[in-house]
Amino acid sequence: MTHPPRDRLCEHLQRVPYFAGLDAGDLCQLAGLATWHEYAPGAIVFLEGDINTGLYAVDAGWVKVVKFSLDGREQVLRYFGPGEVFSEIGIFLARSNPATAITLERTALWRLHRSTLQPLFSAQPDLLLHVMANMADRIAHLAELVADLSLHTVEVRLARLLLEAGAGGTLTRQAWLTQAEMAARLGTVPDVLSRALRTLADAGLIRFDRRQITILDRPGLLQRAQLAL
Amino acid sequence: MTHPPRDRLCEHLQRVPYFAGLDAGDLCQLAGLATWHEYAPGAIVFLEGDINTGLYAVDAGWVKVVKFSLDGREQVLRYFGPGEVFSEIGIFLARSNPATAITLERTALWRLHRSTLQPLFSAQPDLLLHVMANMADRIAHLAELVADLSLHTVEVRLARLLLEAGAGGTLTRQAWLTQAEMAARLGTVPDVLSRALRTLADAGLIRFDRRQITILDRPGLLQRAQLAL
DNA sequence: CACCCAATCCGACAAAAGTCGTAGCGATTC
DNA sequence: GAATCGCTACGACTTTTGTCGGATTGGGTG
């Protein structure tokens, strides 16, 4: 994970789905303004309350965006992996980050600082629309998370997560996706998640060990997730 | 609440904080494209899953944006009152509404349909930035809601709500803000909310009756809200 | 006024979630 | 191989939340 040469940044950005469809020349202009940052696992990219940020694009690795309670419990709002862009709120000077970003493993990010973006926006309304579309995605995702937390039990939430993540039957967990991490994602604690996993396993709906979770009975799981019948 | 004459729409829009700072001529152009809609209390403005919407501005009345569970429980994402604009997601054809909008009382809305907005966006990047700033606000608000639901008890959430809403000591409730409504806002059920209100009242922190809630001990309430000490 | 209806309140109970202590298991390190 | 560390598992317990039946209140209506 060494610093990619300048003349390859453009190519990099074009592979980011976020920027697909944008003019190649404009993208290269963007690339020239991006800065490269490497982080160790568990490093803080930015803190809730900070205002001095911009837009981030993940080159390699994984980042989680979280909120903390005073007593240290954490709620994951979202994970971001290679090719994804986050922190749209960093575009606005008037608003501080609503959450904290932390790396989950050794991670490399591109950063487009607010000040470098402003002129581009005026020149390239298309870019603005892309960013807006991403924000719309964030809003929909968060609204779904709110509904999940408020309206469904841990078991239902877990079933939904498994159905979503393990579209292909077996879900091989990233090394960093521990039960504690999954619990923070689902808005609960490791113990409760462990119980829920066992309940689903005992019911014959899934099978799991330390590195992967297999869906054995998708229709049954859909039912537990209150998405069917 | 009769249909305002066309030549006053412009003036109306200028009073919407959302559009403050935009060029007056552009606003009048916007006004000419808006359509006027009236709703009875409890009417559905749009449903989760619909895609045929646009941007709404509240002229008079109140609207709530909610998610439902299969068994009918509801979680309020946000309330919108006079002068506020909502449903930014309606701008994107590719995305269906993530939630349902319902009126709380007799309500009048302006609607700017997607198709009428698109050309304006190209001509007026400023307008885009305004919409984006509002989306940033939605994201921050939802992130806060997620953290609240996941990390705090009902009592803490209630204390926070009271501190936020009743900045001036006494909070006179809108007629529609029943305990059931407040419960849906806090992500719980009326019974539990009633208990939490009683607990705070018994502790001498608040006083409440059917039409208003008074904060008696702000520092004490701040402590309950885990925002102090 | 009598009536009705929605909102609120209450107590008892059930379910879900969180806490705690302990124990086992695996991979890594020494 | 032994020691260690992080992750996972499990059982017992507490707290929080949700549910239910029924009582009470208060405003509006006929």
PDB file of N, CA and C in Angstrom, chain B residues 143-192:
ATOM      1  N   ALA B 143     -29.030  10.687  12.014  1.00  0.00           N
ATOM      2  CA  ALA B 143     -27.922  10.062  12.743  1.00  0.00           C
ATOM      3  C   ALA B 143     -28.130  10.233  14.242  1.00  0.00           C
ATOM      4  N   GLU B 144     -28.591  11.404  14.626  1.00  0.00           N
ATOM      5  CA  GLU B 144     -28.852  11.669  16.038  1.00  0.00           C
ATOM      6  C   GLU B 144     -29.986  10.773  16.535  1.00  0.00           C
ATOM      7  N   LEU B 145     -30.988  10.610  15.707  1.00  0.00           N
ATOM      8  CA  LEU B 145     -32.126   9.769  16.086  1.00  0.00           C
ATOM      9  C   LEU B 145     -31.685   8.318  16.270  1.00  0.00           C
ATOM     10  N   VAL B 146     -30.861   7.844  15.369  1.00  0.00           N
ATOM     11  CA  VAL B 146     -30.341   6.479  15.481  1.00  0.00           C
ATOM     12  C   VAL B 146     -29.590   6.307  16.800  1.00  0.00           C
ATOM     13  N   ALA B 147     -28.708   7.245  17.091  1.00  0.00           N
ATOM     14  CA  ALA B 147     -27.927   7.155  18.322  1.00  0.00           C
ATOM     15  C   ALA B 147     -28.840   7.168  19.532  1.00  0.00           C
ATOM     16  N   ASP B 148     -29.827   8.032  19.513  1.00  0.00           N
ATOM     17  CA  ASP B 148     -30.764   8.123  20.627  1.00  0.00           C
ATOM     18  C   ASP B 148     -31.481   6.802  20.849  1.00  0.00           C
ATOM     19  N   LEU B 149     -32.021   6.254  19.779  1.00  0.00           N
ATOM     20  CA  LEU B 149     -32.796   5.021  19.891  1.00  0.00           C
ATOM     21  C   LEU B 149     -31.936   3.872  20.386  1.00  0.00           C
ATOM     22  N   SER B 150     -30.722   3.837  19.900  1.00  0.00           N
ATOM     23  CA  SER B 150     -29.866   2.694  20.196  1.00  0.00           C
ATOM     24  C   SER B 150     -29.187   2.819  21.554  1.00  0.00           C
ATOM     25  N   LEU B 151     -28.848   4.012  21.939  1.00  0.00           N
ATOM     26  CA  LEU B 151     -27.937   4.178  23.074  1.00  0.00           C
ATOM     27  C   LEU B 151     -28.590   4.721  24.337  1.00  0.00           C
ATOM     28  N   HIS B 152     -29.835   5.189  24.251  1.00  0.00           N
ATOM     29  CA  HIS B 152     -30.442   5.799  25.434  1.00  0.00           C
ATOM     30  C   HIS B 152     -31.794   5.193  25.766  1.00  0.00           C
ATOM     31  N   THR B 153     -32.128   5.213  27.044  1.00  0.00           N
ATOM     32  CA  THR B 153     -33.428   4.701  27.468  1.00  0.00           C
ATOM     33  C   THR B 153     -34.515   5.707  27.101  1.00  0.00           C
ATOM     34  N   VAL B 154     -35.749   5.268  27.230  1.00  0.00           N
ATOM     35  CA  VAL B 154     -36.882   6.133  26.921  1.00  0.00           C
ATOM     36  C   VAL B 154     -36.842   7.393  27.791  1.00  0.00           C
ATOM     37  N   GLU B 155     -36.516   7.209  29.056  1.00  0.00           N
ATOM     38  CA  GLU B 155     -36.502   8.361  29.954  1.00  0.00           C
ATOM     39  C   GLU B 155     -35.479   9.407  29.513  1.00  0.00           C
ATOM     40  N   VAL B 156     -34.301   8.952  29.126  1.00  0.00           N
ATOM     41  CA  VAL B 156     -33.269   9.872  28.646  1.00  0.00           C
ATOM     42  C   VAL B 156     -33.717  10.562  27.366  1.00  0.00           C
ATOM     43  N   ARG B 157     -34.305   9.777  26.473  1.00  0.00           N
ATOM     44  CA  ARG B 157     -34.781  10.363  25.213  1.00  0.00           C
ATOM     45  C   ARG B 157     -35.844  11.417  25.472  1.00  0.00           C
ATOM     46  N   LEU B 158     -36.739  11.122  26.389  1.00  0.00           N
ATOM     47  CA  LEU B 158     -37.788  12.080  26.712  1.00  0.00           C
ATOM     48  C   LEU B 158     -37.187  13.356  27.287  1.00  0.00           C
ATOM     49  N   ALA B 159     -36.262  13.210  28.208  1.00  0.00           N
ATOM     50  CA  ALA B 159     -35.614  14.381  28.806  1.00  0.00           C
ATOM     51  C   ALA B 159     -34.966  15.232  27.723  1.00  0.00           C
ATOM     52  N   ARG B 160     -34.312  14.584  26.768  1.00  0.00           N
ATOM     53  CA  ARG B 160     -33.654  15.324  25.691  1.00  0.00           C
ATOM     54  C   ARG B 160     -34.666  16.050  24.818  1.00  0.00           C
ATOM     55  N   LEU B 161     -35.756  15.361  24.527  1.00  0.00           N
ATOM     56  CA  LEU B 161     -36.800  15.972  23.705  1.00  0.00           C
ATOM     57  C   LEU B 161     -37.345  17.214  24.382  1.00  0.00           C
ATOM     58  N   LEU B 162     -37.603  17.109  25.680  1.00  0.00           N
ATOM     59  CA  LEU B 162     -38.170  18.236  26.406  1.00  0.00           C
ATOM     60  C   LEU B 162     -37.195  19.407  26.430  1.00  0.00           C
ATOM     61  N   LEU B 163     -35.939  19.111  26.642  1.00  0.00           N
ATOM     62  CA  LEU B 163     -34.938  20.173  26.692  1.00  0.00           C
ATOM     63  C   LEU B 163     -34.815  20.877  25.346  1.00  0.00           C
ATOM     64  N   GLU B 164     -34.938  20.089  24.299  1.00  0.00           N
ATOM     65  CA  GLU B 164     -34.789  20.635  22.948  1.00  0.00           C
ATOM     66  C   GLU B 164     -36.016  21.454  22.549  1.00  0.00           C
ATOM     67  N   ALA B 165     -37.178  20.868  22.800  1.00  0.00           N
ATOM     68  CA  ALA B 165     -38.414  21.501  22.362  1.00  0.00           C
ATOM     69  C   ALA B 165     -38.806  22.656  23.272  1.00  0.00           C
ATOM     70  N   GLY B 166     -38.638  22.457  24.548  1.00  0.00           N
ATOM     71  CA  GLY B 166     -39.089  23.468  25.492  1.00  0.00           C
ATOM     72  C   GLY B 166     -37.970  24.382  25.933  1.00  0.00           C
ATOM     73  N   ALA B 167     -37.319  24.965  24.939  1.00  0.00           N
ATOM     74  CA  ALA B 167     -36.182  25.817  25.250  1.00  0.00           C
ATOM     75  C   ALA B 167     -36.575  26.924  26.222  1.00  0.00           C
ATOM     76  N   GLY B 168     -37.817  27.356  26.112  1.00  0.00           N
ATOM     77  CA  GLY B 168     -38.233  28.483  26.940  1.00  0.00           C
ATOM     78  C   GLY B 168     -38.960  28.120  28.214  1.00  0.00           C
ATOM     79  N   GLY B 169     -38.632  26.965  28.798  1.00  0.00           N
ATOM     80  CA  GLY B 169     -39.250  26.635  30.073  1.00  0.00           C
ATOM     81  C   GLY B 169     -40.547  25.880  29.932  1.00  0.00           C
ATOM     82  N   THR B 170     -41.536  26.522  29.324  1.00  0.00           N
ATOM     83  CA  THR B 170     -42.824  25.850  29.157  1.00  0.00           C
ATOM     84  C   THR B 170     -43.052  25.481  27.706  1.00  0.00           C
ATOM     85  N   LEU B 171     -43.461  24.248  27.498  1.00  0.00           N
ATOM     86  CA  LEU B 171     -43.721  23.756  26.159  1.00  0.00           C
ATOM     87  C   LEU B 171     -45.215  23.558  25.986  1.00  0.00           C
ATOM     88  N   THR B 172     -45.836  24.442  25.233  1.00  0.00           N
ATOM     89  CA  THR B 172     -47.257  24.273  24.950  1.00  0.00           C
ATOM     90  C   THR B 172     -47.395  23.333  23.779  1.00  0.00           C
ATOM     91  N   ARG B 173     -48.066  22.249  24.002  1.00  0.00           N
ATOM     92  CA  ARG B 173     -48.164  21.232  22.970  1.00  0.00           C
ATOM     93  C   ARG B 173     -49.160  21.620  21.885  1.00  0.00           C
ATOM     94  N   GLN B 174     -48.780  21.348  20.663  1.00  0.00           N
ATOM     95  CA  GLN B 174     -49.733  21.458  19.574  1.00  0.00           C
ATOM     96  C   GLN B 174     -50.880  20.514  19.892  1.00  0.00           C
ATOM     97  N   ALA B 175     -52.050  20.813  19.358  1.00  0.00           N
ATOM     98  CA  ALA B 175     -53.209  19.975  19.625  1.00  0.00           C
ATOM     99  C   ALA B 175     -52.949  18.531  19.192  1.00  0.00           C
ATOM    100  N   TRP B 176     -52.186  18.365  18.129  1.00  0.00           N
ATOM    101  CA  TRP B 176     -51.971  17.010  17.599  1.00  0.00           C
ATOM    102  C   TRP B 176     -50.863  16.249  18.340  1.00  0.00           C
ATOM    103  N   LEU B 177     -50.126  16.942  19.179  1.00  0.00           N
ATOM    104  CA  LEU B 177     -48.995  16.277  19.842  1.00  0.00           C
ATOM    105  C   LEU B 177     -49.485  15.525  21.075  1.00  0.00           C
ATOM    106  N   THR B 178     -50.237  14.464  20.840  1.00  0.00           N
ATOM    107  CA  THR B 178     -50.742  13.632  21.936  1.00  0.00           C
ATOM    108  C   THR B 178     -49.613  12.771  22.487  1.00  0.00           C
ATOM    109  N   GLN B 179     -49.906  12.063  23.552  1.00  0.00           N
ATOM    110  CA  GLN B 179     -48.885  11.172  24.097  1.00  0.00           C
ATOM    111  C   GLN B 179     -48.574  10.047  23.119  1.00  0.00           C
ATOM    112  N   ALA B 180     -49.584   9.626  22.391  1.00  0.00           N
ATOM    113  CA  ALA B 180     -49.343   8.588  21.390  1.00  0.00           C
ATOM    114  C   ALA B 180     -48.386   9.109  20.319  1.00  0.00           C
ATOM    115  N   GLU B 181     -48.576  10.384  19.952  1.00  0.00           N
ATOM    116  CA  GLU B 181     -47.722  10.992  18.934  1.00  0.00           C
ATOM    117  C   GLU B 181     -46.295  11.136  19.448  1.00  0.00           C
ATOM    118  N   MET B 182     -46.180  11.614  20.685  1.00  0.00           N
ATOM    119  CA  MET B 182     -44.855  11.761  21.286  1.00  0.00           C
ATOM    120  C   MET B 182     -44.159  10.418  21.420  1.00  0.00           C
ATOM    121  N   ALA B 183     -44.946   9.397  21.749  1.00  0.00           N
ATOM    122  CA  ALA B 183     -44.377   8.058  21.879  1.00  0.00           C
ATOM    123  C   ALA B 183     -43.807   7.596  20.536  1.00  0.00           C
ATOM    124  N   ALA B 184     -44.548   7.850  19.467  1.00  0.00           N
ATOM    125  CA  ALA B 184     -44.083   7.450  18.132  1.00  0.00           C
ATOM    126  C   ALA B 184     -42.814   8.210  17.762  1.00  0.00           C
ATOM    127  N   ARG B 185     -42.728   9.431  18.245  1.00  0.00           N
ATOM    128  CA  ARG B 185     -41.535  10.241  18.000  1.00  0.00           C
ATOM    129  C   ARG B 185     -40.334   9.660  18.746  1.00  0.00           C
ATOM    130  N   LEU B 186     -40.571   9.202  19.977  1.00  0.00           N
ATOM    131  CA  LEU B 186     -39.480   8.707  20.811  1.00  0.00           C
ATOM    132  C   LEU B 186     -39.172   7.233  20.581  1.00  0.00           C
ATOM    133  N   GLY B 187     -39.975   6.594  19.742  1.00  0.00           N
ATOM    134  CA  GLY B 187     -39.739   5.187  19.458  1.00  0.00           C
ATOM    135  C   GLY B 187     -40.216   4.265  20.547  1.00  0.00           C
ATOM    136  N   THR B 188     -41.332   4.594  21.149  1.00  0.00           N
ATOM    137  CA  THR B 188     -41.884   3.697  22.159  1.00  0.00           C
ATOM    138  C   THR B 188     -43.401   3.709  22.068  1.00  0.00           C
ATOM    139  N   VAL B 189     -44.084   3.280  23.103  1.00  0.00           N
ATOM    140  CA  VAL B 189     -45.550   3.207  23.104  1.00  0.00           C
ATOM    141  C   VAL B 189     -46.100   4.173  24.145  1.00  0.00           C
ATOM    142  N   PRO B 190     -47.360   4.570  24.018  1.00  0.00           N
ATOM    143  CA  PRO B 190     -47.930   5.575  24.914  1.00  0.00           C
ATOM    144  C   PRO B 190     -47.789   5.228  26.395  1.00  0.00           C
ATOM    145  N   ASP B 191     -48.005   3.986  26.752  1.00  0.00           N
ATOM    146  CA  ASP B 191     -47.931   3.591  28.153  1.00  0.00           C
ATOM    147  C   ASP B 191     -46.574   3.898  28.758  1.00  0.00           C
ATOM    148  N   VAL B 192     -45.546   3.511  28.017  1.00  0.00           N
ATOM    149  CA  VAL B 192     -44.185   3.705  28.524  1.00  0.00           C
ATOM    150  C   VAL B 192     -43.866   5.189  28.632  1.00  0.00           C
TER     151      VAL B 192
END
